[in-house]
Coordinates of C-alpha atoms in Angstrom, one line a residue:
M249 CA 31.6 19.7 35.3
H250 CA 34.4 17.4 36.5
K251 CA 35.5 14.6 34.2
M252 CA 34.2 11.2 35.4
S253 CA 36.6 8.5 36.6
L254 CA 36.5 5.5 34.4
P255 CA 37.2 1.9 35.5
Q256 CA 40.4 0.5 33.9
S257 CA 38.6 -2.5 32.4
F258 CA 36.2 -0.1 30.6
I259 CA 39.1 2.0 29.3
S260 CA 40.9 -1.0 27.9
K261 CA 37.8 -2.4 26.2
K262 CA 36.9 0.9 24.7
K263 CA 40.4 1.5 23.4
L264 CA 40.4 -1.9 21.7
I265 CA 37.0 -1.3 20.1
L266 CA 37.8 2.2 18.9
S267 CA 41.1 1.0 17.3
K268 CA 39.0 -1.4 15.2
L269 CA 36.5 1.2 14.2
A270 CA 39.3 3.6 13.2
V271 CA 40.3 1.2 10.4
P272 CA 39.2 2.6 6.9
T273 CA 35.8 1.3 5.8
E274 CA 37.2 -0.7 2.9
E275 CA 39.6 -2.5 5.2
Y276 CA 37.2 -3.0 8.2
D277 CA 35.6 -6.4 8.6
D278 CA 33.4 -7.9 11.3
L279 CA 31.4 -11.1 11.7
S280 CA 28.2 -9.7 10.2
P281 CA 27.1 -10.6 6.7
K282 CA 27.8 -7.1 5.5
G283 CA 31.2 -7.1 7.2
S284 CA 31.2 -3.5 8.4
V285 CA 29.4 -0.9 10.5
D286 CA 26.0 0.0 8.8
E287 CA 26.1 3.5 7.2
G288 CA 22.7 4.3 8.6
I289 CA 24.0 4.4 12.1
R290 CA 27.7 5.2 11.6
E291 CA 27.2 8.8 12.9
L292 CA 25.2 7.5 15.9
I293 CA 28.0 5.0 16.7
D294 CA 30.6 7.8 16.5
E295 CA 28.5 10.0 18.8
I296 CA 28.0 7.3 21.4
N297 CA 31.7 6.5 21.4
S298 CA 32.5 10.2 21.9
F299 CA 30.8 10.1 25.3
D300 CA 33.4 9.3 28.0
G301 CA 31.4 6.6 29.7
C302 CA 30.0 4.8 26.7
C303 CA 31.2 2.4 24.0
T304 CA 29.4 0.4 21.4
T305 CA 30.3 -3.2 21.2
S306 CA 28.0 -4.4 18.3
S307 CA 25.3 -3.0 16.2
C308 CA 22.9 -3.4 13.3
A309 CA 20.9 -0.4 11.8
G310 CA 18.0 -2.6 10.8
R311 CA 17.7 -4.9 7.9
V312 CA 15.6 -7.2 5.6
S313 CA 17.1 -10.7 5.2
V314 CA 16.2 -14.0 3.6
F315 CA 18.1 -16.9 5.0
L316 CA 18.2 -20.7 4.5
E317 CA 18.3 -22.9 7.6
G318 CA 21.1 -25.3 8.1
K319 CA 20.5 -29.0 8.5
K320 CA 18.7 -29.6 11.7
S321 CA 20.2 -31.7 14.5
S322 CA 20.3 -31.7 18.3
D323 CA 23.8 -30.1 18.1
D324 CA 22.5 -27.3 15.9
F325 CA 19.7 -26.7 18.4
R326 CA 22.2 -26.4 21.3
S327 CA 24.3 -24.1 19.2
A328 CA 21.2 -21.9 18.4
V329 CA 20.4 -21.6 22.0
Q330 CA 23.9 -20.6 22.8
D331 CA 23.9 -18.1 20.0
E332 CA 20.7 -16.5 21.4
A333 CA 22.4 -16.1 24.8
G334 CA 25.2 -14.1 23.3
I335 CA 27.8 -12.1 25.2
D336 CA 27.0 -11.5 28.9
G337 CA 23.5 -13.0 28.3
I338 CA 22.5 -10.4 25.8
P339 CA 21.5 -11.9 22.4
D340 CA 24.2 -11.4 19.8
V341 CA 23.6 -8.8 17.2
R342 CA 23.3 -11.1 14.2
A343 CA 27.0 -11.6 14.2
E344 CA 26.8 -15.1 12.7
K345 CA 27.4 -15.9 9.1
G346 CA 25.1 -18.9 9.4
A347 CA 21.4 -18.6 9.8
G348 CA 19.0 -18.9 12.7
F349 CA 17.8 -22.2 14.1
G350 CA 19.7 -25.1 12.4
G351 CA 21.8 -22.5 10.6
K352 CA 25.3 -22.6 12.1
G353 CA 27.6 -25.1 10.5
G354 CA 24.8 -27.0 8.8
G355 CA 24.9 -25.4 5.4
G356 CA 22.8 -22.5 6.5
R357 CA 23.4 -19.3 4.6
W358 CA 22.1 -15.8 3.7
L359 CA 20.3 -15.6 0.4
Y360 CA 19.6 -11.8 0.6
V361 CA 20.5 -9.0 3.1
S362 CA 19.7 -5.3 2.8
H363 CA 20.0 -2.5 5.3
D364 CA 18.0 -0.1 3.0
R365 CA 14.5 0.2 1.7
I366 CA 13.8 -1.0 -1.8
S367 CA 12.5 1.8 -4.1
V368 CA 8.8 1.7 -5.0
G369 CA 9.7 1.8 -8.7
E370 CA 12.2 -1.1 -8.4
L371 CA 9.7 -3.2 -6.4
S372 CA 6.9 -2.6 -9.0
R373 CA 9.3 -3.6 -11.8
L374 CA 10.3 -6.8 -10.1
E375 CA 6.7 -7.7 -9.4
D376 CA 5.7 -7.0 -13.0
E377 CA 8.5 -9.2 -14.3
G378 CA 7.8 -11.9 -11.8
T379 CA 11.5 -11.9 -10.6
L380 CA 11.2 -10.7 -7.0
C381 CA 11.8 -14.2 -5.7
E382 CA 15.1 -14.3 -7.7
L383 CA 16.3 -11.1 -6.1
L384 CA 15.7 -12.8 -2.8
G385 CA 17.8 -15.7 -3.8
M386 CA 15.1 -18.3 -4.6
K387 CA 13.8 -20.1 -7.7
I388 CA 10.1 -19.8 -8.8
N389 CA 8.1 -22.9 -7.9
E390 CA 7.4 -23.9 -11.5
G391 CA 5.2 -27.0 -11.9
N392 CA 5.0 -27.3 -8.1
I393 CA 8.6 -28.4 -7.7
T394 CA 8.1 -28.7 -4.0
N395 CA 5.6 -31.6 -4.5
S396 CA 8.4 -33.7 -5.8
I397 CA 10.2 -33.8 -2.4
P398 CA 10.0 -37.5 -1.2
E399 CA 7.7 -38.1 1.8
N400 CA 10.6 -39.5 3.9
K401 CA 12.6 -36.4 3.3
K402 CA 9.9 -33.8 4.3
R403 CA 10.8 -33.9 8.0
D404 CA 14.3 -32.8 7.2
V405 CA 13.3 -30.0 4.8
R406 CA 15.2 -26.8 5.4
H407 CA 13.1 -23.8 5.4
I408 CA 13.8 -20.3 4.0
H409 CA 12.8 -17.4 6.2
F410 CA 12.0 -13.7 5.3
K411 CA 12.7 -11.3 8.2
F412 CA 12.7 -7.6 8.9
E413 CA 14.6 -6.6 12.1
P414 CA 14.9 -3.1 13.5
M415 CA 18.0 -1.5 14.9
I416 CA 19.7 -3.4 17.7
L417 CA 22.7 -2.0 19.6
H418 CA 24.9 -3.0 22.5
V419 CA 26.5 -0.2 24.5
L420 CA 29.1 -0.9 27.2
T421 CA 28.9 1.8 29.9
A422 CA 31.3 2.9 32.6
S423 CA 28.7 3.1 35.5
I424 CA 25.1 2.4 36.4
D425 CA 24.4 6.1 36.0
Q426 CA 25.6 6.1 32.4
A427 CA 23.7 2.9 31.8
Q428 CA 20.5 4.5 33.1
K429 CA 20.9 7.5 30.7
V430 CA 21.3 5.2 27.7
L431 CA 18.5 2.9 28.7
S432 CA 16.1 5.7 29.5
A433 CA 16.7 7.3 26.1
A434 CA 16.2 4.0 24.4
L435 CA 12.9 3.3 26.1
Q436 CA 11.5 6.8 25.5
A437 CA 12.5 6.5 21.8
G438 CA 10.4 3.4 21.4
F439 CA 13.0 0.6 21.8
R440 CA 10.7 -1.0 24.4
E441 CA 12.6 -4.3 24.8
S442 CA 15.8 -2.6 25.8
G443 CA 17.5 -3.7 29.0
A444 CA 20.8 -3.7 31.0
L445 CA 23.0 -6.5 32.5
N446 CA 26.1 -6.7 34.7
L447 CA 24.7 -4.1 37.1
I448 CA 26.7 -5.6 39.9
S449 CA 30.5 -6.2 39.8
I450 CA 32.0 -9.4 40.9
T451 CA 35.5 -7.9 41.1
S452 CA 37.0 -5.0 43.1
E453 CA 36.4 -2.7 40.1
P454 CA 33.1 -0.8 39.6
A455 CA 30.4 -2.4 37.5
T456 CA 30.4 -1.7 33.8
P457 CA 26.8 -2.4 32.7
M458 CA 26.0 -3.6 29.2
V459 CA 22.8 -2.0 27.7
G460 CA 21.0 -3.8 24.9
I461 CA 18.8 -1.5 22.8
R462 CA 16.1 -3.3 20.8
C463 CA 12.5 -3.2 19.7
M464 CA 10.8 -6.5 18.9
G465 CA 7.5 -4.8 18.0
L466 CA 8.8 -3.8 14.6
T467 CA 10.1 -7.3 13.8
L468 CA 8.4 -9.2 10.9
E469 CA 9.1 -12.8 10.0
S470 CA 7.5 -15.2 7.5
L471 CA 8.3 -18.6 5.9
V472 CA 8.7 -18.0 2.2
G473 CA 10.5 -21.1 0.8
V474 CA 12.1 -24.4 1.1
F475 CA 15.4 -25.9 0.0
H476 CA 15.1 -28.6 -2.7
E477 CA 18.1 -31.0 -2.3
T478 CA 17.6 -32.5 -5.7
I479 CA 18.1 -29.3 -7.6
D480 CA 20.3 -27.8 -4.9
Q481 CA 18.2 -24.6 -4.9
G482 CA 15.9 -22.6 -2.7
V483 CA 12.4 -22.7 -4.0
C484 CA 9.8 -19.9 -3.2
V485 CA 6.5 -21.2 -1.9
V486 CA 4.6 -17.9 -2.0
D487 CA 3.8 -15.8 -5.1
N488 CA 5.5 -12.5 -6.1
G489 CA 2.4 -10.5 -4.8
Q490 CA 2.9 -11.9 -1.3
L491 CA 6.7 -11.2 -1.4
G492 CA 5.9 -7.7 -2.6
T493 CA 3.5 -7.2 0.4
L494 CA 6.3 -8.3 2.8
M495 CA 8.8 -5.9 1.1
R496 CA 6.3 -3.0 1.3
I497 CA 5.6 -3.7 5.0
S498 CA 9.4 -3.8 5.5
N499 CA 9.7 -0.4 3.8
E500 CA 7.2 1.1 6.2
R501 CA 9.1 -0.4 9.2
F502 CA 12.4 0.9 7.9
E503 CA 10.9 4.4 8.1
E504 CA 9.5 3.9 11.6
N505 CA 12.9 2.4 12.6
R506 CA 14.6 5.5 11.2
K507 CA 12.3 7.8 13.2
R508 CA 13.0 5.9 16.5
I509 CA 16.8 6.0 15.8
A510 CA 16.6 9.8 15.3
R511 CA 14.6 10.2 18.5
F512 CA 17.0 8.0 20.5
R513 CA 20.0 10.0 19.1
L514 CA 18.4 13.3 20.3
L515 CA 17.4 12.0 23.7
L516 CA 20.8 10.5 24.3
K517 CA 22.5 13.8 23.5
E518 CA 20.2 15.6 25.9
A519 CA 20.9 13.0 28.7
M520 CA 24.7 13.3 28.2
N521 CA 24.7 17.1 27.7
P522 CA 21.8 18.4 30.0
M523 CA 22.9 22.0 29.4
E524 CA 22.0 21.6 25.8
K525 CA 18.7 20.0 26.5
K526 CA 16.1 20.5 23.8
K527 CA 12.7 18.8 23.8
V528 CA 11.6 16.9 20.8
G529 CA 8.2 15.6 19.5
E530 CA 7.3 12.1 18.7
N531 CA 9.0 12.0 15.3
G532 CA 12.1 13.8 16.4
E533 CA 10.8 17.3 15.4
D534 CA 11.2 20.3 17.7
W535 CA 8.8 20.2 20.7
E536 CA 6.7 23.1 21.7
D537 CA 4.5 23.7 24.8
S538 CA 0.8 24.7 24.7
Q539 CA 1.5 28.4 24.9
A540 CA 4.0 28.3 22.0
R541 CA 1.7 26.2 19.9
K542 CA -1.2 28.6 20.6
A543 CA 0.9 31.7 19.6
R544 CA 2.1 29.9 16.4
K545 CA -1.4 28.9 15.4
R546 CA -2.7 32.5 16.1
A547 CA 0.1 33.9 13.9
E548 CA -0.6 31.4 11.1
G549 CA -4.4 32.3 11.3
L550 CA -3.6 36.1 11.1
R551 CA -1.3 35.5 8.2
R552 CA -4.0 33.5 6.3
A553 CA -6.6 36.1 7.1
Q554 CA -4.3 38.8 5.7
E555 CA -3.7 36.8 2.6
L556 CA -7.4 36.3 2.0
K557 CA -8.1 40.0 2.5
E558 CA -5.4 40.9 0.0
A559 CA -6.7 38.4 -2.5
K560 CA -10.2 39.7 -2.1
E561 CA -9.1 43.3 -2.7
R562 CA -7.2 42.3 -5.8
S563 CA -10.3 40.5 -7.1
E564 CA -12.5 43.5 -6.4
E565 CA -10.1 45.7 -8.3
I566 CA -10.2 43.4 -11.3
E567 CA -14.0 43.2 -11.1
N568 CA -14.3 47.0 -11.0
Q569 CA -12.1 47.3 -14.0
D570 CA -14.1 44.7 -15.9
S571 CA -17.3 46.5 -15.0
E572 CA -16.1 49.7 -16.4
E573 CA -15.3 48.0 -19.7
L574 CA -18.6 46.1 -20.1
P575 CA -21.4 47.4 -22.4
P576 CA -24.4 49.1 -20.8
G577 CA -26.9 46.7 -19.2
T578 CA -24.5 43.8 -18.5
T579 CA -22.9 42.7 -15.3
A580 CA -19.6 40.9 -14.5
A581 CA -19.6 37.2 -13.5
P582 CA -19.2 36.6 -9.7
V583 CA -15.7 35.9 -8.5
D584 CA -15.1 32.4 -7.1
Y585 CA -13.1 32.4 -3.9
S586 CA -13.2 28.7 -3.3
D587 CA -9.6 28.2 -4.3
I588 CA -8.3 30.6 -1.7
K589 CA -6.9 28.7 1.3
T590 CA -8.2 29.7 4.7

């Protein structure tokens, strides 16, 4: 297979991006709250960048976050709209250090960010102690603190949002053909809101499409608190049980997100290396056709039947031995085969 010819603009951009990614993890910094490439997709990023016609430009493995809005104003609204547009019209990958609507430059900030599930034990402990809201950067609403907010200030109250977001990834490609491969793998893997832009070049060079990989179906968002100006503190407006429910749902979505990432990774490998194509099932496991499945099931059935037969023979031998040792006129108790798996 001949090596594809890459547009010079693509080569230059990829060289710059790879030089930044080559920096040691402890020295690397980007505009995300974490400041580095998420470990959960570091290998995926490296694989994508190893393909000649692909280069990642921004990414997030998926995360749970709690953020405080900035002060609302018309300027903030325009800023939020511009942020949503992002580079080349594709929404930016959470690159801001501010937070959502009203968040940029208006005092908005992250109260909690995690790219990993919280353990069941840790979550239960925090719920029992009643300190889950503190982990998420808020104060317990003791004595209904929120009721003390003056009526004339309620319109300007800054809200605190809880949000789960699945993986989002932007991949710059060297051609429409490469973009199609990336987009097809993403859609098949369950990232249904994925799309591509810059399909037509406005210069003499070939188009270098940008593919945005995302899935809005796994997104979860809820209002969980407000910012109290008097005490300069975010106050939780839901109880620990409700916060726990949100965290548990997020844990489930982290797992589904992980499965989709694994499937996307396999499908993209197949698309880029068709000679090594290997079908996979829904959750990323090896795929088998109906004949292979039938043969496997038959072999499993024969194996179980043989195990049952051998177990019965062993039981009969034991029963016979016991019968020989019993006093005249007595019989052995029947053998229970209910525990033998069939």
